[in-house]
mmCIF file of C-alpha atoms and ligand atoms in Angstrom:
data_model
loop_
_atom_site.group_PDB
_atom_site.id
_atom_site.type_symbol
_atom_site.label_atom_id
_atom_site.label_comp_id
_atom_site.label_asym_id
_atom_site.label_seq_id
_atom_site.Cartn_x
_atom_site.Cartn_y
_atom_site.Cartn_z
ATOM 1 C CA UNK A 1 -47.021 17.615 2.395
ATOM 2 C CA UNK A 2 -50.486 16.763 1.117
ATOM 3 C CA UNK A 3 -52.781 15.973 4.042
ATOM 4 C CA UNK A 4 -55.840 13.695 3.872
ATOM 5 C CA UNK A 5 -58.223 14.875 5.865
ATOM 6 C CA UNK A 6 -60.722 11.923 5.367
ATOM 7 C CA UNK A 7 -59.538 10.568 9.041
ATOM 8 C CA UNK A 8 -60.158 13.527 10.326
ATOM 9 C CA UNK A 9 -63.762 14.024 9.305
ATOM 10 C CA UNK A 10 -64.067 10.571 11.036
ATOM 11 C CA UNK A 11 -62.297 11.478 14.102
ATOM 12 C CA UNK A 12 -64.606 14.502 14.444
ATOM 13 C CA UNK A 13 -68.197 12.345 14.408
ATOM 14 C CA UNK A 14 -67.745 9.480 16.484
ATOM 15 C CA UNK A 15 -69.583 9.750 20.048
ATOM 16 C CA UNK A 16 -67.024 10.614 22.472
ATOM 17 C CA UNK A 17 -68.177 12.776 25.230
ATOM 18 C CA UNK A 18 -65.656 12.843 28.816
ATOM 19 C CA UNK A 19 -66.349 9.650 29.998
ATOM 20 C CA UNK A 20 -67.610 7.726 26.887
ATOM 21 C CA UNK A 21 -64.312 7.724 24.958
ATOM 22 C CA UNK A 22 -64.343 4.271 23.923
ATOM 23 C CA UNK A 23 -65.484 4.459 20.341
ATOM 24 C CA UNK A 24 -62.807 6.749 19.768
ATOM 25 C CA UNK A 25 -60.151 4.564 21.108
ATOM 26 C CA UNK A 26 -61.368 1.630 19.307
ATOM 27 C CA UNK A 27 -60.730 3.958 15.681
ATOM 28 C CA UNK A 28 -57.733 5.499 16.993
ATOM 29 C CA UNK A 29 -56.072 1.850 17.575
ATOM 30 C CA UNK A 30 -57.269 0.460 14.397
ATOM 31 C CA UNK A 31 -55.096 3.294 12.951
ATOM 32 C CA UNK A 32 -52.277 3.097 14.322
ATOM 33 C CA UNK A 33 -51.816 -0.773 15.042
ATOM 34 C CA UNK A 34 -49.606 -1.684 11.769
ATOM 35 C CA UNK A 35 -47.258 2.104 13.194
ATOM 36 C CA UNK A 36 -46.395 0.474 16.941
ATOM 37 C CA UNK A 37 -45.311 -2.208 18.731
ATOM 38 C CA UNK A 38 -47.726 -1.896 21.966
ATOM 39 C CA UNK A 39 -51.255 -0.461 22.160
ATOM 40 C CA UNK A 40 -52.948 -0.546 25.677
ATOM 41 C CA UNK A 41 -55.911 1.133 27.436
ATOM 42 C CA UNK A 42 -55.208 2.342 30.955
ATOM 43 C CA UNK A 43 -57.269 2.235 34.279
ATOM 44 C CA UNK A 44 -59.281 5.626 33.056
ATOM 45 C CA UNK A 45 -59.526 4.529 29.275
ATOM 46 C CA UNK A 46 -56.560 6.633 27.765
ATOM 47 C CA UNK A 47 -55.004 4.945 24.817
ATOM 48 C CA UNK A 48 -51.368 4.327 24.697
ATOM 49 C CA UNK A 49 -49.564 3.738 21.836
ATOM 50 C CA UNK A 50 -45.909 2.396 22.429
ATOM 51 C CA UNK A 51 -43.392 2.558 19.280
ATOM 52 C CA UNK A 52 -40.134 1.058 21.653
ATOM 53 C CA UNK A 53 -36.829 3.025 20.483
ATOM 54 C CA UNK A 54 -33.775 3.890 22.324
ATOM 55 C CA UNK A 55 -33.284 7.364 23.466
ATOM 56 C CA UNK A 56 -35.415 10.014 25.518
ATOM 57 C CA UNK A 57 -39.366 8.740 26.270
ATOM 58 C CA UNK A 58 -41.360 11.042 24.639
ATOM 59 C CA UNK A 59 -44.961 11.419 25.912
ATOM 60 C CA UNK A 60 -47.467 13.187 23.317
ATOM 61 C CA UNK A 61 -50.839 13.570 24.592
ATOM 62 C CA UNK A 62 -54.124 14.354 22.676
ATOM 63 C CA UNK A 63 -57.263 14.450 24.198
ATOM 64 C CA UNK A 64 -60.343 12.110 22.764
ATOM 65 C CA UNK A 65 -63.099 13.508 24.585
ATOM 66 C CA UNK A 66 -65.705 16.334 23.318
ATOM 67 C CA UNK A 67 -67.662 18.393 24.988
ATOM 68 C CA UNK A 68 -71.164 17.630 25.963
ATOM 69 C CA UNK A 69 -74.339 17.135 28.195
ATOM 70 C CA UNK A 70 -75.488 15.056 30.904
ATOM 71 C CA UNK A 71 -79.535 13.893 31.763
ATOM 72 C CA UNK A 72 -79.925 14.752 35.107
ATOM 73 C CA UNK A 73 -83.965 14.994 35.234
ATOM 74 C CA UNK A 74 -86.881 13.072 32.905
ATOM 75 C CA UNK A 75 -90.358 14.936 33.709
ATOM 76 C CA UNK A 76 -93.845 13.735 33.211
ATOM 77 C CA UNK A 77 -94.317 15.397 29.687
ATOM 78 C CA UNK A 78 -90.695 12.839 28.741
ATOM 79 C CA UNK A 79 -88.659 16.366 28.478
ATOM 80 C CA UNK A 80 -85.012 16.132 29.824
ATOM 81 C CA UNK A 81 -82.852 18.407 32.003
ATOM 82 C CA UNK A 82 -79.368 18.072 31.654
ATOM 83 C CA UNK A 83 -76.236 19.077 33.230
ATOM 84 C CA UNK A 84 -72.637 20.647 31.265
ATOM 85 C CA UNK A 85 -70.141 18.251 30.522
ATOM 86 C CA UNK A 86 -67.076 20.487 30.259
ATOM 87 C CA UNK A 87 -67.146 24.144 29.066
ATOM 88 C CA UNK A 88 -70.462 24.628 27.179
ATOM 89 C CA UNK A 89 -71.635 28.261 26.506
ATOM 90 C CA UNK A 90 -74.956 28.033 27.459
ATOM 91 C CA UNK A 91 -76.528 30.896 24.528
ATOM 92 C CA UNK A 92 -75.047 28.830 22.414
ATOM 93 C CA UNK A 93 -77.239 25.744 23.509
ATOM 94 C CA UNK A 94 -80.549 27.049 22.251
ATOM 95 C CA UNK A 95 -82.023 25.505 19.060
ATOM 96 C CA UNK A 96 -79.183 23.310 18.866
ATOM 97 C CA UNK A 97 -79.590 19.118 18.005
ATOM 98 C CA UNK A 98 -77.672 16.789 20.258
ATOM 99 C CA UNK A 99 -77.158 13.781 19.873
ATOM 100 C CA UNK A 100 -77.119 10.484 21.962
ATOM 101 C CA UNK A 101 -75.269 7.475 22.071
ATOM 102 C CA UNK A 102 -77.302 4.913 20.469
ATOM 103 C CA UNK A 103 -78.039 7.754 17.741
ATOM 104 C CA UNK A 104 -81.272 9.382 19.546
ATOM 105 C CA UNK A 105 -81.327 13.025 18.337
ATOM 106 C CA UNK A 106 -83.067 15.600 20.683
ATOM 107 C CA UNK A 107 -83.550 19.889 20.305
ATOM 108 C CA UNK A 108 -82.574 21.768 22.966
ATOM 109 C CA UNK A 109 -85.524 24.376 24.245
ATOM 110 C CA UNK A 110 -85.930 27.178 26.401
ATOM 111 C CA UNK A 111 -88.836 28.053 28.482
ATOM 112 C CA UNK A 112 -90.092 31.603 28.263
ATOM 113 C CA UNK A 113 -87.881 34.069 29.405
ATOM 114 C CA UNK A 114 -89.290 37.353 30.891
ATOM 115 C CA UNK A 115 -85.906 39.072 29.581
ATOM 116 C CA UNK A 116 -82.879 37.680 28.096
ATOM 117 C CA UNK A 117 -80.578 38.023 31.182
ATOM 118 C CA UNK A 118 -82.536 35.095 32.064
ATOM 119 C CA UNK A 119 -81.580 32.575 30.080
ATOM 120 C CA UNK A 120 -79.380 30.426 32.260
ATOM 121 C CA UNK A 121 -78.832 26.428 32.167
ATOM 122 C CA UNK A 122 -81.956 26.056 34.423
ATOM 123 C CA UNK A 123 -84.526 26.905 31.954
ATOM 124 C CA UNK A 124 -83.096 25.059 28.956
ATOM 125 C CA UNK A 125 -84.569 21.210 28.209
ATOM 126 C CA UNK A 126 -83.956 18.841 25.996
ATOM 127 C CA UNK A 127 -86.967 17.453 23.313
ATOM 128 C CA UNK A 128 -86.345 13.950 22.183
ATOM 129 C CA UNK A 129 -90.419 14.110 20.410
ATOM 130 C CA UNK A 130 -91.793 11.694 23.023
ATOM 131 C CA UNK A 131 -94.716 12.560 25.213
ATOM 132 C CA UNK A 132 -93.859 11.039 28.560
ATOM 133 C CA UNK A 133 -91.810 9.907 31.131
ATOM 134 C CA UNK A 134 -92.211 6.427 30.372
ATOM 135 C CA UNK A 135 -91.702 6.754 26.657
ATOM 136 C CA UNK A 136 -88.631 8.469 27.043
ATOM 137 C CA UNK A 137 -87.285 5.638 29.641
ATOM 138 C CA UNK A 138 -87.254 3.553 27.021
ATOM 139 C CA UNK A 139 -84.539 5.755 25.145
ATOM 140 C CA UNK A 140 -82.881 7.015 27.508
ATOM 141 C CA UNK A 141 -81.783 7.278 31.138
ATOM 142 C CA UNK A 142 -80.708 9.327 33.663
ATOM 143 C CA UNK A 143 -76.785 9.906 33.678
ATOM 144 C CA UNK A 144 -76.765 9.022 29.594
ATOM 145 C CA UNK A 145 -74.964 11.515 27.864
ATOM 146 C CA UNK A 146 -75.664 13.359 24.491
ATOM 147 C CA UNK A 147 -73.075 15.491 22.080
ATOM 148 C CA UNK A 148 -73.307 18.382 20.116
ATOM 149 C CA UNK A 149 -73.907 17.419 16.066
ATOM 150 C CA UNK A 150 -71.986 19.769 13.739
ATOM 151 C CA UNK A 151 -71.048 18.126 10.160
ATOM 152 C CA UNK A 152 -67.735 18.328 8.974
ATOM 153 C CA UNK A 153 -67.063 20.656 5.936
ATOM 154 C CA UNK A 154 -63.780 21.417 4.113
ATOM 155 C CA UNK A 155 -63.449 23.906 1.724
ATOM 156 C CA UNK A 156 -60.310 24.874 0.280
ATOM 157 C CA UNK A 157 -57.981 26.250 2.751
ATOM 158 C CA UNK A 158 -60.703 25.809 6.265
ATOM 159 C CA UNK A 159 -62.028 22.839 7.914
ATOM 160 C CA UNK A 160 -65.355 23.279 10.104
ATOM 161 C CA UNK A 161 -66.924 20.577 12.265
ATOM 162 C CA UNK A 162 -67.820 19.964 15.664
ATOM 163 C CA UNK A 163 -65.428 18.268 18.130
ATOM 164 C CA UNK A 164 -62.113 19.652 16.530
ATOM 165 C CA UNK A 165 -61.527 20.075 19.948
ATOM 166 C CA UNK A 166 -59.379 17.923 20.299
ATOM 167 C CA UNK A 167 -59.870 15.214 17.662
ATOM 168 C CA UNK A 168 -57.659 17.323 15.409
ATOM 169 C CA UNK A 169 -55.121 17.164 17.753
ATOM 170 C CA UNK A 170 -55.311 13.100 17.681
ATOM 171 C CA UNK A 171 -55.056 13.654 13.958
ATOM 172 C CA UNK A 172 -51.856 15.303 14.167
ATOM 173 C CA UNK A 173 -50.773 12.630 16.568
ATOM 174 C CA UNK A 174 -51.696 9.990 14.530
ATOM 175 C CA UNK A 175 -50.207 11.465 11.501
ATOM 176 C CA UNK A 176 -46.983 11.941 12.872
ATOM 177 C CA UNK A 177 -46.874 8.668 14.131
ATOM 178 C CA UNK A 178 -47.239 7.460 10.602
ATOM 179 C CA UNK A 179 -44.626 9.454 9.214
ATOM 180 C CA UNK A 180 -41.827 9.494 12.221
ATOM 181 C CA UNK A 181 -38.569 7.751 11.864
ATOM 182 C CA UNK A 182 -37.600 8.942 15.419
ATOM 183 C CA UNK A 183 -35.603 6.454 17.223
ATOM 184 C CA UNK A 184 -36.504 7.709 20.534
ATOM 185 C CA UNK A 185 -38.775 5.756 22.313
ATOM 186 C CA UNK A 186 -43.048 7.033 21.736
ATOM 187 C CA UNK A 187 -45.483 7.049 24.101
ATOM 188 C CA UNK A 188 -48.893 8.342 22.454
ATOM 189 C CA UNK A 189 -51.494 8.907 24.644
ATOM 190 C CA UNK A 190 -54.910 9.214 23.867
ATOM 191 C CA UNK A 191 -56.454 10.991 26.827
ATOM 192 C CA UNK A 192 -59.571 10.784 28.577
ATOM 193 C CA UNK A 193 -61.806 13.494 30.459
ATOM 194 C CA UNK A 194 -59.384 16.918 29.339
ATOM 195 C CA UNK A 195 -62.732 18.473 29.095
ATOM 196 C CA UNK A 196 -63.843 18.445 32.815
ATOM 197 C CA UNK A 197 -60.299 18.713 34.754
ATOM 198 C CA UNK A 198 -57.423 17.365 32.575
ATOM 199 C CA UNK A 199 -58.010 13.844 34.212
ATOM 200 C CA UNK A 200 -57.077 11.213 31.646
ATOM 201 C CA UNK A 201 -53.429 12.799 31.240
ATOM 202 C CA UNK A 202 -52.673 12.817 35.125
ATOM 203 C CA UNK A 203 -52.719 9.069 35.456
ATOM 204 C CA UNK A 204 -51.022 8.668 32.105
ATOM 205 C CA UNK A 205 -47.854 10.610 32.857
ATOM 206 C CA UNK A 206 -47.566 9.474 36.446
ATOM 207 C CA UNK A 207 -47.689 5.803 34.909
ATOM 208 C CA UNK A 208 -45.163 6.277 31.663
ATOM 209 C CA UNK A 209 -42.900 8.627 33.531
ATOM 210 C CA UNK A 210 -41.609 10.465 30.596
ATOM 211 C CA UNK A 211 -38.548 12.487 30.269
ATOM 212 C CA UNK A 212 -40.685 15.010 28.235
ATOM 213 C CA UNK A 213 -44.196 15.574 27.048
ATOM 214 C CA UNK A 214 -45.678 17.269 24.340
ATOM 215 C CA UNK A 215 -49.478 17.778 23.762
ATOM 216 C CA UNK A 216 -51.451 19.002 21.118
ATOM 217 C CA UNK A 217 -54.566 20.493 21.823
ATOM 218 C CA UNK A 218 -56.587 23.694 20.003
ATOM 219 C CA UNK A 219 -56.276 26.825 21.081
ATOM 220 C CA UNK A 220 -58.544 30.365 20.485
ATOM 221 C CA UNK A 221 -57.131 33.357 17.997
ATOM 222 C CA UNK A 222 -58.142 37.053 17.698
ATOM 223 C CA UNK A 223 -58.906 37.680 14.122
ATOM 224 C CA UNK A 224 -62.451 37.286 14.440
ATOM 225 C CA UNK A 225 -64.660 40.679 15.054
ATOM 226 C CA UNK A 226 -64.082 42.541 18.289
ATOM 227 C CA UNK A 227 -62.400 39.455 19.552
ATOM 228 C CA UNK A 228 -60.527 39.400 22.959
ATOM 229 C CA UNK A 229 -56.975 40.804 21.807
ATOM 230 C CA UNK A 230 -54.564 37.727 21.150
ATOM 231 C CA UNK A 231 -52.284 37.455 18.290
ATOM 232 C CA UNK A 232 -53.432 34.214 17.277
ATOM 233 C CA UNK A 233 -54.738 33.846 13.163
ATOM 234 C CA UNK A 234 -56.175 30.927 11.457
ATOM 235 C CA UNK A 235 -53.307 30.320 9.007
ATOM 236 C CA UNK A 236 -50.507 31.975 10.553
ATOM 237 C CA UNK A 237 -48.801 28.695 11.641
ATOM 238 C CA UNK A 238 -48.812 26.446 14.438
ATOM 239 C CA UNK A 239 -49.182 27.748 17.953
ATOM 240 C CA UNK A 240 -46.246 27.255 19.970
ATOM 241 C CA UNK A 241 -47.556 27.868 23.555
ATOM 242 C CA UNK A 242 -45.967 30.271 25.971
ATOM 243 C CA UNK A 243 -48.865 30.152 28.700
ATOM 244 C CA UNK A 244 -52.433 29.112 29.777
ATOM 245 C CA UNK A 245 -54.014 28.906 32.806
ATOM 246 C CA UNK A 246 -53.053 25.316 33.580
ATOM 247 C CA UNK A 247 -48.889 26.216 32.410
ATOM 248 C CA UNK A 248 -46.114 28.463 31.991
ATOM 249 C CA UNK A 249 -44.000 26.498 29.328
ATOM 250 C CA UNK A 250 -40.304 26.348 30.471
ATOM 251 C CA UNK A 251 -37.848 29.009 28.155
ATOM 252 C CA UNK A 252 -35.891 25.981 27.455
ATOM 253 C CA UNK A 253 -38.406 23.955 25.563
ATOM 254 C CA UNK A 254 -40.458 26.752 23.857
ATOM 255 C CA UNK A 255 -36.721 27.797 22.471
ATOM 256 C CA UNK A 256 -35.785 24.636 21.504
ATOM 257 C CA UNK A 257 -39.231 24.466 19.234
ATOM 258 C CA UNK A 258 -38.963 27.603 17.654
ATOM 259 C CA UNK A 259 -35.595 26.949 16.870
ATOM 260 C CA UNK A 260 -36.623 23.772 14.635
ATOM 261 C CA UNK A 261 -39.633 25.145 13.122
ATOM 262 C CA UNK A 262 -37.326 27.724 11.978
ATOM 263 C CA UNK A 263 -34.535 25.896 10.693
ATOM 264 C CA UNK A 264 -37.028 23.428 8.757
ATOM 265 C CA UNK A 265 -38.978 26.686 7.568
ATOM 266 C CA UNK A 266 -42.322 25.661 9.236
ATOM 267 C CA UNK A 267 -44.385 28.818 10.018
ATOM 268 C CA UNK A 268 -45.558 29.097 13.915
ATOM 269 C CA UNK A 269 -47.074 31.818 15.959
ATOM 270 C CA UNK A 270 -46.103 32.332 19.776
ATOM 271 C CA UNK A 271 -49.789 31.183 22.064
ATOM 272 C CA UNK A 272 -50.262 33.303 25.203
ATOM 273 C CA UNK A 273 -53.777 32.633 26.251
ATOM 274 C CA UNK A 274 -55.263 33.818 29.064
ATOM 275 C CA UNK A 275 -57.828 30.881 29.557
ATOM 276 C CA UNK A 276 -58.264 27.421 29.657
ATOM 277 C CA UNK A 277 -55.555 24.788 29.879
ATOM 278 C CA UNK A 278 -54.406 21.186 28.064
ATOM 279 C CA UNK A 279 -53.059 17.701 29.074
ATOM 280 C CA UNK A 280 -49.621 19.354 29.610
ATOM 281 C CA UNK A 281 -51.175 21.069 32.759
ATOM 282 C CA UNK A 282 -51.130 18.083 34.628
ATOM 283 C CA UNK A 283 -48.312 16.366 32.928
ATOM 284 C CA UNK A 284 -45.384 19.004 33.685
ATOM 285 C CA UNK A 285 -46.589 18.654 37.468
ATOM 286 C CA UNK A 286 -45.924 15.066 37.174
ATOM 287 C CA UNK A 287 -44.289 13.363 40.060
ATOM 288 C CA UNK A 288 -40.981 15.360 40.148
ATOM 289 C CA UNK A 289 -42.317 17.626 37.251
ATOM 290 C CA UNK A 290 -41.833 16.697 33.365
ATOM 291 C CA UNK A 291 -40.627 19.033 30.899
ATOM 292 C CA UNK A 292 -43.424 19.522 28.918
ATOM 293 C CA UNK A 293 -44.595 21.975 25.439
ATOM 294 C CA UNK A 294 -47.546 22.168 23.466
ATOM 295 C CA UNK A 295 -48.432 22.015 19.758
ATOM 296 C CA UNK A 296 -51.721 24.809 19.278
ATOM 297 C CA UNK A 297 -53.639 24.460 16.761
ATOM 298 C CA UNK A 298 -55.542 27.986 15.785
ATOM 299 C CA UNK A 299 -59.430 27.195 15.745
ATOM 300 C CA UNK A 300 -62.269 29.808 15.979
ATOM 301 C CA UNK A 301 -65.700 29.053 17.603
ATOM 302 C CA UNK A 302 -63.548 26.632 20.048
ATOM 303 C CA UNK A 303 -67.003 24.274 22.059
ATOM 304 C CA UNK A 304 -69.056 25.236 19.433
ATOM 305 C CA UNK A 305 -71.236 22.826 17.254
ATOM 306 C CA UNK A 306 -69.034 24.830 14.509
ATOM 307 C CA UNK A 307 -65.429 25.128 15.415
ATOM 308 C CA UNK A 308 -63.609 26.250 12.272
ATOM 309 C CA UNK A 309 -59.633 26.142 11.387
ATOM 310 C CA UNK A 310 -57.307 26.236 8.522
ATOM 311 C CA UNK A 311 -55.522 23.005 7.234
ATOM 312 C CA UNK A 312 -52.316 24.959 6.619
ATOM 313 C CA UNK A 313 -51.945 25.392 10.635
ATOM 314 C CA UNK A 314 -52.619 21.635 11.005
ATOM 315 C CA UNK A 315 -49.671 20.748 8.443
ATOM 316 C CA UNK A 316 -47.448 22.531 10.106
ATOM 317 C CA UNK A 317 -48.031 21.375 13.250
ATOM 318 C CA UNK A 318 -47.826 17.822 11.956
ATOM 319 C CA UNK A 319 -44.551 18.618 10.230
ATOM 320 C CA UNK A 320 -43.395 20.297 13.712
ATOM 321 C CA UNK A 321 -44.263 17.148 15.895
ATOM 322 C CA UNK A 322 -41.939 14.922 13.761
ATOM 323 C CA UNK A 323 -39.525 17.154 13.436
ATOM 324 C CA UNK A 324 -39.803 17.413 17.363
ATOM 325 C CA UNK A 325 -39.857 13.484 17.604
ATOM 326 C CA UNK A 326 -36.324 13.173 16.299
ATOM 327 C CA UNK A 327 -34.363 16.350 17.441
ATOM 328 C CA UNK A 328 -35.441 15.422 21.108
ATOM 329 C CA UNK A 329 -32.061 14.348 22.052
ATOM 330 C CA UNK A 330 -30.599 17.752 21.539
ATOM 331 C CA UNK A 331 -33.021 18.983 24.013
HETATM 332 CO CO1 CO B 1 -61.870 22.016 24.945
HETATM 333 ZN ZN1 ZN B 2 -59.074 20.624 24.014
#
């Protein structure tokens, strides 16, 4: 298979904090709007994507929102304070440019620190170059929300970018949705708000009730210097997940995977990780429960303005999902 990442690099810089998913949406259904036969946006803003077939609902979830920040505070001088939105490493914050929704860019600053122990959230601003709090007013407001900006680069085996969290998994979504000839009937879901509490996909599953879910989200590896142990690689395949902090994946369904990527030769890697969780958290704890697996894709640097992974992973997984999307009867 020869993947075009072009959509992808789109995917990754359209606005699209939690909460402010609706440019992403709007691209995602232009997509995929010749591939199904319903497209809807739900109470919260997910995106579903309905191709009507005739055996087992199948529920795939990827997330559309990025990390970012919130504007709490404008002061006199027109210098912002701003709150998390989702799992930001604050060291990484400093010197970075963010980026606003009407296309205002800003540097984050620090005040002086006395020692570095003391750089916490609290001492960090944001500089939009305006010199008070009425200037800035007329830019932007309190509650308005801002996004890291990271370009997208490919080189020959890696992609880098901001936001591959988790607009490459709506890219394997997507892509498997063009390329499926499952007959089962497809739910795709687009989530909302993964980033702060795995929101978007609660309402979604309780709504579609489907007999199983898969989601694909990215997941952290260990090949980088004195990483945490895990025996995740870029390149090794796709992650089939075993267990996060928001799932234990059921022996049944993790099998069942392993045993198609291995009959159809696709390589995959077994995901333990001991952090974190995706939209088939909430989804497996759906009503009476939903059996429920997820698709990992390797990235390094994950809510970074840099996360980096390798394209091979990303076929596979796409190659996985449809061969997922038809076997799902044998389940
Ligand atoms: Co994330
Ligand atoms: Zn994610």
């Amino acid at each position: 298979m020869d993947l075009d990442f072009t959509i992808l690099e789109q995917l990754t810089q359209i606005f699209g904090p939690s909460g402010s998913e609706e440019r992403v949406a709007e691209f995602i259904a232009n997509q995929l709007r010749p591939y199904c036969d319903e497209l809807k946006t739900d109470t919260l803003g997910n995106l579903m994507v309905v191709r009507h077939g005739t055996g087992k609902k199948i529920m795939v979830a990827a997330h559309m929102d990025e990390i970012g920040l919130m504007i709490t505070h404008l002061d006199k001088e027109g210098f912002l304070r701003f709150t998390p939105l989702g799992g930001v490493r604050i060291p990484n914050l400093v010197g970075q440019r963010v980026k606003f929704s009407k296309g205002r860019i800003g540097t984050i600053g620090v005040e002086k620190l006395d020692k570095p122990s003391d750089l916490k959230l609290d001492k960090l601003y944001i500089d939009i170059g305006v010199s008070s709090r009425e200037e800035a007013e007329q830019i932007v407001h309190i509650g308005e929300t801002a996004v890291f900006i990271g370009d997208f680069v490919e080189s020959e085996s890696k992609i880098i970018s901001k936001a591959l969290d988790d607009r490459i998994g709506c890219f394997v979504a997507i892509e498997a949705l063009k390329r499926t000839k499952s007959t089962n009937e497809l739910a795709f879901v687009f989530t909302v708000q993964e980033e702060i509490g795995i929101r978007g996909a609660r309402t979604a599953s309780y709504s579609l009730e489907p007999d199983l879910a898969i989601a694909v989200d990215v997941t952290a590896t260990g090949d980088t210097p004195k990483a945490h142990p895990m025996s995740v690689k870029l390149g090794s395949g796709v992650g089939i997940k075993v267990l996060d902090h928001s799932m234990i994946t059921s022996p049944r369904i993790k099998r069942w995977m392993a045993a198609i990527a291995t009959e159809r030769k696709i390589p995959f890697q077994w995901e333990v990780l001991e952090y974190g969780g995706t939209d088939s958290g909430a989804i497996h704890l759906s009503r009476g429960g939903v059996p429920s697996g997820v698709l990992s894709i390797p990235t390094r640097y994950v809510h970074s303005p840099a996360e980096m992974l390798d394209k091979r992973d990303v076929e596979a997984a796409v190659d996985l999902l449809v061969a997922l999307l038809e076997r799902a009867t044998e389940l």
